[in-house]
Coordinates of C-alpha atoms in Angstrom, one line a residue:
M1 CA -22.1 25.5 26.0
S2 CA -24.2 25.4 29.1
A3 CA -24.6 21.7 29.1
L4 CA -21.7 19.8 30.7
S5 CA -21.9 17.2 27.9
E6 CA -21.4 19.8 25.1
R7 CA -17.9 20.7 23.9
P8 CA -17.3 24.2 22.5
E9 CA -15.7 24.5 19.1
N10 CA -11.9 24.8 19.0
P11 CA -11.5 24.7 22.8
I12 CA -8.4 26.3 24.4
V13 CA -9.2 24.7 27.7
G14 CA -7.2 21.4 27.9
I15 CA -4.4 22.5 25.5
P16 CA -1.0 22.2 27.1
L17 CA 0.4 25.8 27.4
P18 CA 3.3 27.4 29.2
H19 CA 2.5 29.2 32.4
E20 CA 1.3 32.7 31.5
S21 CA 4.3 34.2 33.3
A22 CA 6.8 31.5 32.4
A23 CA 9.0 33.8 30.3
L24 CA 9.1 36.4 33.1
H25 CA 9.9 33.7 35.7
V26 CA 12.9 32.3 33.8
T27 CA 14.3 35.7 32.9
G28 CA 13.8 37.1 36.4
E29 CA 11.6 39.9 35.1
A30 CA 8.4 38.7 37.0
L31 CA 7.6 41.3 39.6
Y32 CA 6.7 40.2 43.2
T33 CA 5.4 42.4 46.0
D34 CA 8.8 43.5 47.2
D35 CA 10.1 44.2 43.7
L36 CA 7.6 47.1 43.5
V37 CA 9.6 49.0 46.1
V38 CA 12.3 49.9 43.5
R39 CA 9.5 51.6 41.5
T40 CA 8.2 53.5 44.5
A41 CA 10.0 56.7 45.5
G42 CA 10.6 57.5 49.1
A43 CA 9.5 54.2 50.6
L44 CA 10.2 53.6 54.3
H45 CA 11.3 50.2 55.6
A46 CA 9.8 48.4 58.6
W47 CA 11.6 46.2 61.1
P48 CA 10.1 44.4 64.1
V49 CA 11.2 44.6 67.8
Q50 CA 11.0 40.9 68.7
A51 CA 10.6 39.7 72.2
P52 CA 13.3 37.3 73.6
H53 CA 10.8 35.5 75.8
T54 CA 8.3 32.7 75.1
H55 CA 5.7 34.1 77.4
A56 CA 5.9 37.5 79.2
L57 CA 4.2 40.7 80.1
V58 CA 5.5 43.9 78.5
T59 CA 6.0 46.1 81.6
S60 CA 7.7 49.0 79.9
L61 CA 8.2 50.1 76.3
R62 CA 10.4 53.2 75.5
P63 CA 10.6 53.9 71.8
E64 CA 12.4 57.3 72.3
P65 CA 16.0 56.0 72.0
A66 CA 15.2 54.7 68.5
Y67 CA 14.8 58.3 67.3
D68 CA 18.5 58.9 68.1
V69 CA 19.4 56.5 65.4
P70 CA 20.1 58.3 62.1
G71 CA 17.4 57.5 59.5
V72 CA 14.7 56.4 62.0
V73 CA 11.4 58.1 61.0
R74 CA 8.7 56.5 63.2
V75 CA 8.2 53.9 65.8
L76 CA 4.8 52.3 65.6
T77 CA 3.1 51.3 68.8
A78 CA -0.4 50.4 70.0
A79 CA -1.0 54.1 70.7
D80 CA -0.9 54.8 67.0
V81 CA -3.7 52.5 66.0
P82 CA -6.8 54.6 65.1
G83 CA -9.1 51.5 64.8
V84 CA -8.9 48.0 66.3
N85 CA -5.5 46.9 67.6
D86 CA -6.0 43.3 66.3
A87 CA -4.8 41.4 63.2
G88 CA -7.2 38.4 63.5
I89 CA -10.6 37.6 62.3
K90 CA -11.4 36.2 65.7
H91 CA -10.1 39.4 67.4
D92 CA -7.7 37.4 69.4
E93 CA -4.4 38.6 67.8
P94 CA -3.3 42.0 69.2
L95 CA -1.2 43.7 66.5
F96 CA 0.8 45.4 69.2
P97 CA 0.6 43.0 72.2
T98 CA 1.1 43.8 75.9
E99 CA 1.5 40.1 76.5
V100 CA 4.2 38.2 74.6
M101 CA 2.8 34.9 73.5
F102 CA 5.7 33.3 71.7
H103 CA 9.4 33.7 71.3
G104 CA 10.0 36.4 68.7
H105 CA 6.6 38.0 69.0
A106 CA 6.8 41.6 67.6
V107 CA 5.8 44.2 70.2
C108 CA 6.4 47.2 68.0
W109 CA 7.8 48.2 64.6
V110 CA 10.4 50.7 63.5
L111 CA 10.2 52.6 60.2
G112 CA 13.5 53.8 58.7
E113 CA 14.8 55.5 55.6
T114 CA 16.8 52.3 55.0
L115 CA 16.4 48.8 56.2
E116 CA 19.6 49.1 58.2
A117 CA 18.3 52.3 60.0
A118 CA 15.1 50.5 60.9
R119 CA 17.0 47.5 62.2
L120 CA 19.3 49.6 64.3
G121 CA 16.4 51.6 65.6
A122 CA 14.6 48.4 66.6
E123 CA 17.7 47.4 68.6
A124 CA 17.6 50.8 70.4
V125 CA 14.0 50.5 71.5
E126 CA 14.0 49.7 75.3
V127 CA 11.5 47.1 76.4
E128 CA 11.2 45.5 79.9
Y129 CA 9.5 42.2 80.4
E130 CA 8.1 40.1 83.2
P131 CA 8.6 36.5 82.2
L132 CA 5.7 34.1 82.7
P133 CA 5.4 30.3 82.7
A134 CA 5.1 28.9 79.2
L135 CA 3.3 26.0 77.6
V136 CA 5.3 24.7 74.6
T137 CA 4.2 21.2 73.9
V138 CA 0.7 19.9 73.2
Q139 CA 0.9 17.5 76.2
E140 CA 1.8 20.4 78.5
A141 CA -1.3 22.2 77.2
I142 CA -3.5 19.1 77.7
A143 CA -2.2 18.7 81.3
A144 CA -3.0 22.4 82.0
E145 CA -6.3 22.2 80.2
S146 CA -5.2 25.1 78.0
F147 CA -7.7 25.0 75.1
Q148 CA -9.3 27.5 72.8
G149 CA -12.1 27.6 70.2
A150 CA -14.7 25.1 69.4
R151 CA -14.6 21.4 70.3
P152 CA -16.1 19.5 67.3
H153 CA -17.6 16.1 67.7
L154 CA -18.2 13.4 65.1
E155 CA -20.2 10.3 65.9
R156 CA -22.0 7.5 64.1
G157 CA -23.4 4.2 65.3
D158 CA -22.9 2.4 68.6
V159 CA -19.2 2.8 69.4
D160 CA -19.3 1.4 72.9
G161 CA -21.3 -1.7 71.9
A162 CA -19.0 -2.3 68.9
L163 CA -15.8 -2.1 71.0
D164 CA -17.4 -4.3 73.7
D165 CA -18.2 -7.0 71.1
A166 CA -15.0 -6.7 69.0
A167 CA -12.8 -9.8 68.8
H168 CA -9.7 -7.6 69.0
V169 CA -9.4 -4.2 70.7
F170 CA -6.3 -2.1 70.7
E171 CA -5.5 1.4 72.0
G172 CA -2.6 3.8 71.4
E173 CA -1.3 7.3 71.4
F174 CA 0.3 9.2 68.5
E175 CA 1.9 12.6 68.3
F176 CA 3.5 14.4 65.4
A177 CA 4.7 17.9 64.7
G178 CA 4.0 20.4 61.9
Q179 CA 6.2 21.8 59.2
E180 CA 7.4 25.2 58.0
H181 CA 5.9 26.2 54.6
F182 CA 9.3 27.7 53.4
Y183 CA 7.8 29.4 50.4
L184 CA 10.6 31.1 48.4
E185 CA 9.1 34.6 48.8
T186 CA 8.7 35.5 52.5
H187 CA 5.8 37.7 53.8
A188 CA 5.8 41.1 52.1
S189 CA 3.6 44.2 51.9
L190 CA 3.9 47.6 50.3
A191 CA 1.4 50.3 51.3
L192 CA 0.7 53.7 49.8
V193 CA -1.9 56.4 50.4
D194 CA -3.1 58.6 47.5
E195 CA -4.2 62.2 47.6
G196 CA -7.8 61.2 48.3
G197 CA -6.8 59.1 51.3
Q198 CA -7.3 55.8 49.5
V199 CA -5.0 53.2 51.0
L200 CA -3.5 50.8 48.4
V201 CA -1.7 47.7 49.8
H202 CA 0.3 45.4 47.6
S203 CA 0.4 42.2 49.5
S204 CA 1.6 38.6 49.1
T205 CA -1.7 37.2 50.2
Q206 CA -3.9 34.3 49.3
H207 CA -6.9 36.1 50.6
P208 CA -7.0 39.8 49.5
S209 CA -10.5 40.4 50.7
E210 CA -9.6 39.4 54.2
T211 CA -6.4 41.4 54.1
Q212 CA -8.5 44.3 53.1
E213 CA -10.9 43.7 56.0
I214 CA -8.2 43.5 58.6
V215 CA -6.3 46.6 57.3
A216 CA -9.6 48.6 57.3
H217 CA -10.5 47.7 60.9
V218 CA -7.0 48.5 62.1
L219 CA -7.1 51.9 60.4
G220 CA -10.7 52.5 61.5
L221 CA -11.8 52.9 57.9
P222 CA -14.6 51.4 55.8
S223 CA -13.5 48.6 53.4
H224 CA -14.1 50.8 50.4
A225 CA -11.2 53.1 51.5
V226 CA -8.7 50.2 51.3
T227 CA -7.7 48.4 48.1
V228 CA -5.5 45.2 48.2
Q229 CA -3.7 43.9 45.2
C230 CA -1.8 40.7 44.8
L231 CA 0.2 40.6 41.6
R232 CA 1.7 37.2 42.2
M233 CA 3.2 35.2 45.1
G234 CA 6.4 33.3 45.2
G235 CA 4.7 30.3 46.9
A236 CA 2.3 30.1 49.7
F237 CA 1.0 26.6 50.4
G238 CA -1.6 28.0 52.9
G239 CA 0.9 30.1 54.8
K240 CA -0.4 33.2 53.2
E241 CA -4.1 32.6 53.7
M242 CA -4.5 34.3 57.1
Q243 CA -1.0 35.4 58.2
P244 CA -0.3 38.3 55.8
H245 CA -3.1 40.5 57.2
G246 CA -1.2 41.8 60.2
Y247 CA 1.9 42.7 58.2
A248 CA -0.2 44.5 55.6
A249 CA -1.9 46.4 58.4
I250 CA 1.5 47.5 59.8
A251 CA 2.6 48.8 56.4
A252 CA -0.7 50.5 55.9
L253 CA -0.6 52.1 59.4
G254 CA 2.9 53.4 58.7
A255 CA 1.9 54.8 55.4
T256 CA -1.1 56.5 56.9
L257 CA 0.8 58.1 59.7
T258 CA 3.9 59.2 57.7
G259 CA 2.3 60.0 54.4
R260 CA 5.0 57.9 52.7
P261 CA 5.0 54.4 51.2
V262 CA 6.0 51.7 53.7
R263 CA 7.6 48.5 52.7
L264 CA 7.6 45.5 55.1
R265 CA 9.3 42.3 54.1
L266 CA 10.3 39.6 56.6
N267 CA 13.8 38.1 56.1
R268 CA 13.9 34.3 56.3
T269 CA 14.7 34.2 60.1
Q270 CA 11.9 36.6 60.9
D271 CA 9.5 34.7 58.7
I272 CA 10.3 31.4 60.4
T273 CA 10.2 32.8 63.9
M274 CA 7.0 35.0 63.5
S275 CA 4.7 33.1 61.1
G276 CA 2.6 30.0 61.6
K277 CA 3.2 26.5 60.6
R278 CA 1.2 23.3 59.9
H279 CA -0.6 22.2 63.1
G280 CA 1.1 19.4 65.0
F281 CA -1.4 16.9 66.5
H282 CA -1.7 14.7 69.5
S283 CA -4.1 11.7 69.3
T284 CA -5.3 9.0 71.5
W285 CA -7.4 6.1 70.0
R286 CA -9.1 2.9 70.8
V287 CA -10.1 0.6 67.9
G288 CA -11.9 -2.7 67.5
F289 CA -11.5 -5.4 64.8
D290 CA -13.5 -8.6 64.0
D291 CA -11.7 -11.9 63.3
E292 CA -11.4 -11.1 59.6
G293 CA -9.6 -7.8 60.3
H294 CA -12.4 -5.5 59.6
V295 CA -12.6 -2.3 61.6
V296 CA -15.9 -2.4 63.7
G297 CA -15.4 0.6 65.9
L298 CA -13.1 3.6 66.5
E299 CA -13.0 6.1 69.3
A300 CA -10.4 8.9 69.1
T301 CA -9.5 12.3 70.5
L302 CA -7.5 14.7 68.2
T303 CA -5.8 17.6 69.8
A304 CA -4.4 20.2 67.4
D305 CA -1.5 22.5 68.5
G306 CA -3.1 25.8 67.7
G307 CA -0.3 28.1 69.0
W308 CA -1.2 31.3 70.7
S309 CA -4.4 32.3 68.8
L310 CA -7.1 30.6 66.8
D311 CA -6.2 31.7 63.2
L312 CA -7.7 28.9 61.1
S313 CA -7.3 26.2 63.8
E314 CA -11.1 25.5 64.0
P315 CA -11.6 24.6 60.3
V316 CA -8.3 22.7 60.2
L317 CA -9.4 20.6 63.1
A318 CA -12.9 20.1 61.5
R319 CA -11.2 18.8 58.3
A320 CA -9.0 16.5 60.3
L321 CA -12.1 14.9 61.8
C322 CA -13.6 14.5 58.4
H323 CA -10.5 12.7 57.1
I324 CA -9.8 10.4 60.0
D325 CA -11.6 7.5 58.2
N326 CA -9.4 8.1 55.2
A327 CA -10.3 5.5 52.6
Y328 CA -11.8 3.0 55.1
W329 CA -15.3 1.9 56.2
V330 CA -15.7 2.5 59.9
P331 CA -19.3 1.6 60.8
N332 CA -19.1 2.9 64.4
V333 CA -17.0 6.0 65.0
R334 CA -16.7 8.7 67.7
V335 CA -14.1 11.4 67.4
D336 CA -13.6 14.4 69.6
G337 CA -11.5 17.4 68.6
R338 CA -9.9 20.2 70.6
I339 CA -7.4 23.0 70.0
A340 CA -4.5 23.4 72.4
R341 CA -3.4 26.9 73.2
T342 CA 0.4 27.0 73.4
N343 CA 3.1 29.6 73.5
K344 CA 4.1 29.2 69.8
T345 CA 3.4 31.0 66.6
S346 CA -0.3 30.8 65.7
Q347 CA -0.5 27.7 63.5
T348 CA -2.3 28.2 60.2
A349 CA -3.4 26.7 56.9
F350 CA -0.9 24.3 55.2
R351 CA -1.5 22.2 52.1
G352 CA -4.0 19.6 53.1
F353 CA -5.5 21.8 55.8
G354 CA -5.9 19.1 58.5
G355 CA -6.6 16.3 56.0
P356 CA -3.1 14.8 56.2
Q357 CA -3.2 15.0 60.0
G358 CA -6.5 13.1 60.2
M359 CA -5.5 10.4 57.7
L360 CA -2.2 9.9 59.4
V361 CA -3.9 8.9 62.6
M362 CA -5.8 6.1 60.8
E363 CA -2.7 5.0 58.9
D364 CA -0.8 4.8 62.2
I365 CA -3.7 2.7 63.7
L366 CA -3.7 0.2 60.8
G367 CA 0.1 0.1 60.6
R368 CA 0.4 -0.7 64.3
C369 CA -2.5 -3.1 64.5
A370 CA -1.6 -5.2 61.5
P371 CA 1.3 -7.2 63.2
R372 CA -0.9 -7.8 66.2
L373 CA -3.7 -9.2 64.1
G374 CA -1.2 -11.3 62.1
I375 CA -2.3 -9.7 58.8
D376 CA -0.1 -8.1 56.2
P377 CA -0.5 -4.2 56.5
V378 CA -1.2 -3.9 52.7
E379 CA -3.9 -6.6 53.0
L380 CA -5.4 -5.1 56.2
R381 CA -5.8 -1.8 54.3
R382 CA -7.4 -3.5 51.3
R383 CA -9.9 -5.4 53.4
N384 CA -11.2 -2.1 55.0
F385 CA -11.7 -0.1 51.8
Y386 CA -14.9 1.7 51.3
K387 CA -17.5 0.1 49.1
S388 CA -20.0 2.0 46.9
H389 CA -22.9 1.4 49.2
H390 CA -21.1 3.0 52.2
T391 CA -21.4 6.5 53.6
T392 CA -18.8 8.6 55.4
P393 CA -19.1 9.3 59.1
Y394 CA -20.5 12.8 58.2
G395 CA -23.1 11.3 55.9
Q396 CA -21.7 11.7 52.4
P397 CA -22.5 8.8 50.0
V398 CA -19.4 7.0 48.7
R399 CA -19.6 6.7 44.9
H400 CA -17.4 4.8 42.5
A401 CA -15.5 3.0 45.3
D402 CA -14.6 0.3 42.8
R403 CA -12.1 2.8 41.4
L404 CA -10.3 2.7 44.8
Q405 CA -9.7 -1.0 44.5
A406 CA -8.7 -0.7 40.9
C407 CA -6.2 2.0 41.7
W408 CA -4.8 0.0 44.5
D409 CA -4.4 -3.1 42.5
Q410 CA -2.8 -1.2 39.6
V411 CA -0.3 0.5 41.8
A412 CA 0.6 -2.8 43.5
E413 CA 1.1 -4.5 40.1
S414 CA 2.9 -1.7 38.2
G415 CA 5.0 -0.9 41.2
E416 CA 5.9 -4.5 41.7
V417 CA 5.2 -4.0 45.4
A418 CA 5.3 -7.7 46.3
R419 CA 8.7 -8.3 44.7
R420 CA 10.2 -5.2 46.2
R421 CA 8.9 -6.1 49.7
E422 CA 10.6 -9.5 49.3
E423 CA 13.8 -7.6 48.5
V424 CA 13.3 -5.4 51.5
A425 CA 12.8 -8.4 53.8
E426 CA 16.0 -10.1 52.4
F427 CA 18.0 -6.9 52.9
N428 CA 16.8 -6.6 56.5
R429 CA 17.8 -10.3 57.1
R430 CA 21.3 -9.6 55.9
H431 CA 21.8 -6.2 57.6
P432 CA 21.2 -6.2 61.4
H433 CA 21.9 -2.5 61.8
T434 CA 20.5 -1.0 58.6
K435 CA 16.9 -1.5 57.7
R436 CA 14.6 -0.6 54.8
G437 CA 10.9 -0.5 54.5
L438 CA 8.2 0.0 51.9
A439 CA 4.7 1.3 52.6
M440 CA 1.6 1.6 50.5
T441 CA -1.2 3.8 51.6
P442 CA -4.4 5.3 50.0
V443 CA -5.4 8.9 50.4
K444 CA -8.9 10.4 50.5
F445 CA -8.8 14.1 50.1
G446 CA -11.8 16.4 49.8
I447 CA -11.5 19.6 47.8
S448 CA -13.4 22.8 48.4
F449 CA -14.3 24.5 51.7
N450 CA -16.1 22.7 54.6
L451 CA -18.1 25.9 55.0
T452 CA -20.4 25.9 51.9
A453 CA -20.7 29.7 51.8
F454 CA -17.0 30.0 51.0
N455 CA -17.4 27.9 47.8
Q456 CA -18.1 31.0 45.6
A457 CA -16.1 33.2 43.4
G458 CA -16.5 36.3 41.2
A459 CA -15.1 37.7 38.0
L460 CA -15.1 40.9 36.0
V461 CA -14.9 40.6 32.2
H462 CA -14.5 43.5 29.8
V463 CA -14.9 43.2 26.0
Y464 CA -13.6 46.3 24.2
K465 CA -14.7 47.7 20.8
D466 CA -11.7 46.2 19.1
G467 CA -12.6 42.7 20.2
S468 CA -9.9 42.4 22.9
V469 CA -10.8 41.1 26.3
L470 CA -9.7 41.9 29.8
I471 CA -10.5 39.6 32.6
N472 CA -10.2 39.9 36.4
H473 CA -11.1 37.3 39.0
G474 CA -10.8 36.8 42.7
G475 CA -8.2 34.1 42.8
T476 CA -4.5 34.6 43.5
E477 CA -1.5 33.3 41.5
M478 CA 1.2 31.6 43.6
G479 CA 2.9 29.6 40.8
Q480 CA 0.1 27.0 40.4
G481 CA -1.0 28.3 37.0
L482 CA -4.4 29.6 38.0
H483 CA -4.2 32.7 35.8
T484 CA -3.2 30.6 32.8
K485 CA -6.3 28.4 33.2
M486 CA -8.5 31.5 33.6
L487 CA -7.3 32.9 30.3
Q488 CA -8.1 29.5 28.7
V489 CA -11.6 29.5 30.2
A490 CA -12.4 33.0 28.9
A491 CA -11.0 32.4 25.4
T492 CA -12.9 29.1 25.1
T493 CA -16.2 30.5 26.4
L494 CA -16.0 33.6 24.2
G495 CA -14.7 31.6 21.2
V496 CA -11.8 33.9 20.6
P497 CA -8.0 33.2 20.2
L498 CA -6.0 33.1 23.4
E499 CA -4.0 36.1 22.4
R500 CA -7.1 38.3 22.4
V501 CA -7.5 37.8 26.2
R502 CA -5.5 39.6 28.8
L503 CA -5.6 39.1 32.6
A504 CA -5.3 42.0 35.1
P505 CA -3.9 41.5 38.7
T506 CA -6.1 40.4 41.5
R507 CA -7.6 43.4 43.2
T508 CA -10.3 44.0 45.8
D509 CA -11.7 47.0 43.9
K510 CA -12.4 44.8 40.8
V511 CA -13.8 41.6 42.4
P512 CA -15.0 42.1 46.1
N513 CA -15.8 39.8 49.0
T514 CA -13.8 36.8 47.6
S515 CA -12.9 33.6 49.3
A516 CA -9.3 32.6 49.8
T517 CA -7.5 30.9 47.0
A518 CA -7.3 27.6 48.9
A519 CA -8.9 24.2 49.4
S520 CA -7.9 23.0 45.9
S521 CA -10.8 25.0 44.6
G522 CA -9.3 28.1 42.9
A523 CA -9.5 26.9 39.3
D524 CA -13.0 25.4 39.7
L525 CA -14.6 28.3 41.5
N526 CA -13.0 31.2 39.6
G527 CA -13.2 29.4 36.3
A528 CA -16.9 28.9 36.8
A529 CA -17.3 32.6 37.6
I530 CA -15.4 33.7 34.4
K531 CA -17.4 31.2 32.3
N532 CA -20.6 32.6 33.7
A533 CA -19.6 36.2 33.1
C534 CA -18.5 35.4 29.5
E535 CA -21.8 33.5 28.8
Q536 CA -23.7 36.6 30.0
I537 CA -21.8 38.8 27.6
R538 CA -22.5 36.3 24.7

């Protein structure tokens, strides 16, 4: 089984199966983080005190009036933090800020016997602010030179010479905004402390190990004193890779101080106003073409809207630089990246993780330049496709590029693109005020993490005396079917029926120091770990 060319007997991998929780999903019996509250006696509820300013200093905070509200148990402030008052890996995200950095920023949290008591208590907290000038758009940040983090640079060839010698040179500017993840399940955490002081946090998180790390440093505890479990998520799309940590820390802090379980779940309005989005980007570019429409040189600057703190903006920007070529050969290229610091939520991972933003810049370039070159946009793209002898700007050999051409031709033919574009043109001739369009674009997307060290995973496999198997891995389930695949991998590797294998929830005390379930790598990495563990047992 160790050789890639060998196939195991009676493989279960590859067999179409229902999602392992499908029956629970459709009957409504699947438990999510907030559902666990009904099984937890005496849980307190958390509610944020959100600032009404986009940028301001907190000059006074008086929590005392909240205690006059029936049912209010505790108001959490920076003075309560025994460890580090920060929710970010970069230590640039104060959990209880003295400077409000975006509209809706939580300055403290109220714990109540009921959610309504916590909400009314939050309204009673008295906060005074000194409003400050705010930077809201990327262009405002650029003008103010408000940047943060690293400034990556990607370069190959003689860009200046290529642009000087190019038959056609164009330049432009392009700006586009981000999106809200809008996962069905909003951010949620439930924290408990046992008789030995062990902190257990149930969290809707794509990165339990990092949630554990942040909770531990906020509480001033070693990581072994904190366990994070993720049963399942009701969607994530990157929005729960970095952002859950602070909410988990609030719940854990409350549980530690009160000795009672604490539940924190954002309602939809809070989730939208407090959590990060996809990074919007601003780009400027200058591109050169030869007389046949081949790109000969590209110079660009990409500015990501990072929001108020770094979060994952640096790797998002790095991936955008690695995708600006998309599916096209650009022999001479120079791209600079920078991260704008704006008074918005801290923008974060979102499906594609900078890849769509980088590719969109190149597609905008080709779409705008095609009419100026007098070349059909579909044809201009086809002429610039990678060939198998090419390399990317970051030095990766391009293999099997003939598949790109084959895919393109097949889609054009099966989609009847030529006929449909004629219909579009005819419609537009007959309708002066209503227009249609049809675009066709390729997509290059790289899976796995740009930082090689993150491309690792772990698994724990138990085989019991009766022949039953229990598996645990570091990946998190957010509806994508990861757990189903892992069950198939274990059953196939061990050569046992699928019903002999059971999967336990993802927990940091079972598989430690994991990477996030992200970068389209969850099945590959965790599946390899389970396969390896099962082979060791065999």
